[in-house]
Coordinates of C-alpha atoms in Angstrom, one line a residue:
M1 CA 39.9 159.8 -124.1
S2 CA 38.9 158.0 -127.2
Y3 CA 40.6 154.4 -127.7
T4 CA 39.4 150.9 -128.8
L5 CA 40.2 147.7 -127.0
D6 CA 41.0 144.5 -129.0
K7 CA 38.7 141.9 -127.9
S8 CA 40.2 139.6 -129.9
S9 CA 43.7 139.7 -128.7
S10 CA 45.1 137.2 -126.2
I11 CA 46.0 140.3 -123.8
P12 CA 43.0 140.5 -121.5
L13 CA 40.6 143.3 -121.2
Y14 CA 41.5 144.6 -117.9
I15 CA 45.2 145.1 -118.7
Q16 CA 44.8 146.6 -122.1
L17 CA 42.4 149.2 -120.4
A18 CA 44.9 149.8 -117.4
H19 CA 47.6 150.5 -119.9
A20 CA 45.3 152.9 -122.2
L21 CA 44.4 154.9 -118.9
E22 CA 48.1 154.9 -117.8
K23 CA 48.9 156.3 -121.1
D24 CA 46.3 159.0 -120.9
I25 CA 47.7 159.7 -117.4
R26 CA 51.3 160.1 -118.3
S27 CA 50.4 161.7 -121.3
G28 CA 48.4 164.4 -119.7
V29 CA 44.9 163.6 -120.9
Y30 CA 43.9 163.3 -117.1
P31 CA 46.4 165.6 -115.1
P32 CA 47.3 165.3 -111.6
G33 CA 44.3 166.0 -109.1
S34 CA 41.9 165.5 -112.2
R35 CA 38.7 163.1 -111.7
L36 CA 38.7 159.7 -114.0
P37 CA 35.6 158.8 -115.7
T38 CA 33.6 156.6 -113.3
E39 CA 33.7 152.7 -113.2
H40 CA 30.0 152.9 -114.9
E41 CA 31.4 155.4 -117.6
L42 CA 34.1 153.3 -118.6
S43 CA 32.0 150.1 -118.5
S44 CA 29.4 151.9 -120.9
R45 CA 32.1 153.3 -122.8
H46 CA 33.9 150.4 -123.4
R47 CA 31.0 147.5 -123.0
L48 CA 33.0 146.2 -120.4
S49 CA 31.5 144.6 -117.3
R50 CA 32.0 146.7 -113.8
V51 CA 34.4 143.8 -112.3
T52 CA 36.5 144.2 -115.6
V53 CA 36.8 147.9 -115.4
R54 CA 37.7 147.6 -111.3
K55 CA 40.4 144.8 -112.3
A56 CA 42.0 147.4 -114.2
L57 CA 41.9 150.5 -112.1
E58 CA 43.4 147.8 -109.3
H59 CA 46.1 146.9 -111.9
D60 CA 49.6 147.2 -110.4
S61 CA 50.7 149.5 -113.3
L62 CA 47.9 152.0 -112.9
S63 CA 46.8 151.8 -109.1
P64 CA 50.3 154.0 -107.9
L65 CA 48.9 156.8 -110.1
L66 CA 45.3 157.2 -108.5
E67 CA 43.7 158.1 -105.1
R68 CA 39.9 156.9 -104.3
Y69 CA 37.7 158.6 -102.2
P70 CA 34.6 157.0 -101.2
G71 CA 31.5 158.6 -102.3
K72 CA 33.9 161.3 -104.8
G73 CA 35.3 158.9 -107.0
T74 CA 38.8 158.1 -108.6
Y75 CA 41.3 160.8 -109.1
V76 CA 44.9 161.0 -110.6
A77 CA 47.3 161.3 -107.9
S78 CA 48.8 165.0 -107.1
K79 CA 52.4 165.3 -107.6
K80 CA 54.2 164.0 -104.0
L81 CA 56.8 166.7 -102.3
S82 CA 59.7 164.8 -101.4
R83 CA 61.4 166.6 -98.1
S84 CA 64.5 165.5 -96.2
I85 CA 64.4 164.9 -92.7
S86 CA 68.0 165.6 -92.4
G87 CA 69.2 169.5 -91.8
V88 CA 67.5 172.4 -92.0
T89 CA 65.4 172.7 -95.2
T90 CA 62.6 175.3 -95.4
F91 CA 59.1 174.3 -96.7
S92 CA 59.2 177.4 -99.4
E93 CA 62.7 175.7 -100.6
M94 CA 61.3 172.2 -100.7
C95 CA 58.6 173.4 -103.1
K96 CA 60.6 175.8 -105.4
L97 CA 63.0 173.0 -106.1
Q98 CA 60.2 170.7 -107.0
G99 CA 58.8 173.4 -109.4
M100 CA 55.7 173.8 -107.0
K101 CA 54.6 177.1 -105.8
P102 CA 54.5 177.4 -101.9
G103 CA 51.6 179.1 -100.1
A104 CA 50.7 179.6 -96.7
R105 CA 47.5 180.9 -94.7
T106 CA 48.0 181.8 -90.9
I107 CA 45.1 180.2 -89.0
K108 CA 46.2 181.0 -85.2
L109 CA 48.9 183.4 -83.9
E110 CA 48.6 184.1 -80.4
L111 CA 50.6 183.9 -77.1
T112 CA 49.7 180.9 -74.9
D113 CA 50.6 179.1 -71.6
A114 CA 53.7 177.0 -71.9
T115 CA 53.2 173.2 -71.3
P116 CA 56.4 171.8 -69.8
Y117 CA 58.0 170.4 -72.7
D118 CA 57.7 173.9 -73.9
Q119 CA 59.6 175.0 -70.9
E120 CA 62.2 172.4 -71.3
Q121 CA 63.1 172.8 -74.9
L122 CA 62.8 176.5 -75.2
R123 CA 64.6 177.0 -71.8
L124 CA 62.1 179.4 -70.7
K125 CA 61.7 181.0 -67.3
D126 CA 58.7 180.5 -64.6
G127 CA 55.7 182.1 -65.9
E128 CA 56.9 182.7 -69.6
R129 CA 54.8 182.2 -71.8
V130 CA 55.1 181.1 -75.9
L131 CA 54.0 182.6 -79.0
L132 CA 51.9 180.1 -81.3
L133 CA 51.5 179.9 -84.9
A134 CA 49.7 177.9 -86.7
R135 CA 49.7 177.9 -90.4
I136 CA 48.3 175.7 -93.5
R137 CA 51.1 175.2 -96.1
Y138 CA 49.9 174.7 -99.8
A139 CA 51.7 173.4 -102.8
D140 CA 50.6 174.7 -105.8
G141 CA 47.3 175.7 -104.1
V142 CA 46.9 172.1 -102.3
P143 CA 46.9 171.8 -98.6
V144 CA 49.6 169.5 -98.0
S145 CA 50.5 170.1 -94.2
L146 CA 49.3 171.5 -91.0
E147 CA 52.3 173.4 -89.0
T148 CA 52.3 174.4 -85.9
S149 CA 55.4 176.2 -84.1
H150 CA 56.0 177.6 -80.7
F151 CA 58.3 180.3 -79.9
S152 CA 59.8 182.0 -76.5
E153 CA 58.6 186.0 -75.9
D154 CA 61.8 186.8 -77.8
Y155 CA 59.6 186.2 -80.9
L156 CA 57.0 188.7 -80.4
F157 CA 58.1 190.4 -83.4
L158 CA 56.2 187.9 -85.5
L159 CA 52.9 189.4 -84.2
N160 CA 53.5 192.3 -86.6
E161 CA 54.6 190.3 -89.5
D162 CA 52.2 189.1 -92.8
L163 CA 53.1 185.6 -92.9
T164 CA 50.3 185.2 -95.5
D165 CA 52.4 183.1 -98.3
A166 CA 55.4 184.1 -96.3
S167 CA 58.6 181.7 -95.9
L168 CA 58.5 181.8 -92.0
Y169 CA 62.5 180.9 -92.2
A170 CA 63.1 184.1 -94.3
V171 CA 61.2 186.2 -91.9
L172 CA 63.3 185.0 -89.1
A173 CA 66.3 185.7 -91.1
S174 CA 65.6 189.2 -91.8
H175 CA 65.9 189.7 -87.7
G176 CA 69.2 187.9 -87.9
I177 CA 67.9 184.7 -86.7
H178 CA 69.4 181.5 -88.7
Y179 CA 68.4 178.0 -88.0
T180 CA 71.3 175.6 -89.1
S181 CA 70.5 172.4 -86.8
S182 CA 67.5 170.3 -86.2
S183 CA 66.3 167.1 -84.5
K184 CA 63.3 165.6 -85.9
L185 CA 60.9 162.8 -84.8
V186 CA 58.4 161.0 -87.6
S187 CA 55.4 159.3 -86.4
I188 CA 51.9 158.5 -88.0
K189 CA 48.3 160.0 -86.8
L190 CA 45.1 159.8 -88.1
A191 CA 43.5 163.2 -88.9
D192 CA 41.0 164.5 -86.3
Y193 CA 37.9 166.7 -87.4
A194 CA 39.9 169.8 -87.4
E195 CA 42.4 168.6 -89.0
S196 CA 40.5 167.0 -92.0
R197 CA 39.1 170.2 -92.4
Y198 CA 42.2 172.4 -92.5
L199 CA 43.7 169.7 -94.9
N200 CA 40.9 168.9 -97.2
V201 CA 40.8 165.0 -96.2
E202 CA 38.4 162.5 -94.8
K203 CA 38.6 162.4 -90.9
G204 CA 40.8 159.4 -90.1
H205 CA 43.3 160.2 -93.0
P206 CA 46.6 159.2 -92.3
L207 CA 49.0 162.0 -91.6
L208 CA 52.8 162.0 -91.2
K209 CA 53.5 163.7 -87.8
L210 CA 56.8 165.5 -88.0
D211 CA 58.2 167.0 -84.7
S212 CA 61.1 169.0 -84.9
V213 CA 63.3 171.2 -82.3
V214 CA 65.5 173.8 -84.5
S215 CA 68.2 176.2 -83.5
N216 CA 70.8 178.6 -84.6
D217 CA 74.6 178.1 -84.5
S218 CA 74.9 179.5 -80.8
D219 CA 71.6 177.6 -79.5
L220 CA 70.4 181.0 -78.2
Y221 CA 67.6 180.8 -80.5
R222 CA 65.2 177.7 -80.5
S223 CA 61.7 176.8 -81.5
I224 CA 59.4 173.6 -81.7
S225 CA 57.3 172.7 -84.6
Q226 CA 54.8 170.1 -85.3
Q227 CA 53.8 169.1 -89.0
L228 CA 51.0 167.3 -90.1
C229 CA 51.6 166.0 -93.2
V230 CA 48.9 164.5 -95.8
A231 CA 50.4 161.1 -96.5
D232 CA 49.6 160.5 -99.9
R233 CA 50.7 164.0 -100.7
F234 CA 54.1 163.9 -99.3
A235 CA 57.4 161.8 -99.1
L236 CA 59.9 162.2 -96.6
A237 CA 63.4 161.0 -97.6
V238 CA 66.1 160.0 -95.0

């Protein structure tokens, strides 16, 4: 966007540039996810030093609106999803409430050996296996979380379901399973190589780790899930 900085003003040039860029971002000139001009481009366009441009990009009014990726550039921050960690709220419901389109891609759906934690939480008998479901969840086409769920063999019907872009809870509800209670534990982890590839972030990028155990009213149906949410694309509300 073309705008003129007033070099005779008492307002420092870096603040003028920061406010001009902020106005462009908020008015949609640079929409969420778009790339800003480089420091070199801004410096040349406004005949400013790189130091002045860098100070503008780091200004308090502007920096929360930006995301920096080493070697790639500076981008306008994507809209964050806000999710309550109390109660049972589905990912699809959360997206739709915030005007975003939910999506999902299954990367693994298989029977596997149960861990001691699986046996305890899912109340499995000796020798019972678990159904493992791993999916990437998208909001407006952007990967925001990697979701892994463990189920008892009572859920083998999921092997015959198309879970692409589907709400898992809606699929379960169609089989008469309605989750009503949930316990959650939140922590932080750094993305490993595989997680970074799935979520399109750098290795070591901070992730919000949300471990949950959910059940229905009678507590007969239970499942375990772990969500790894991209920290700068997700906000958890308490």
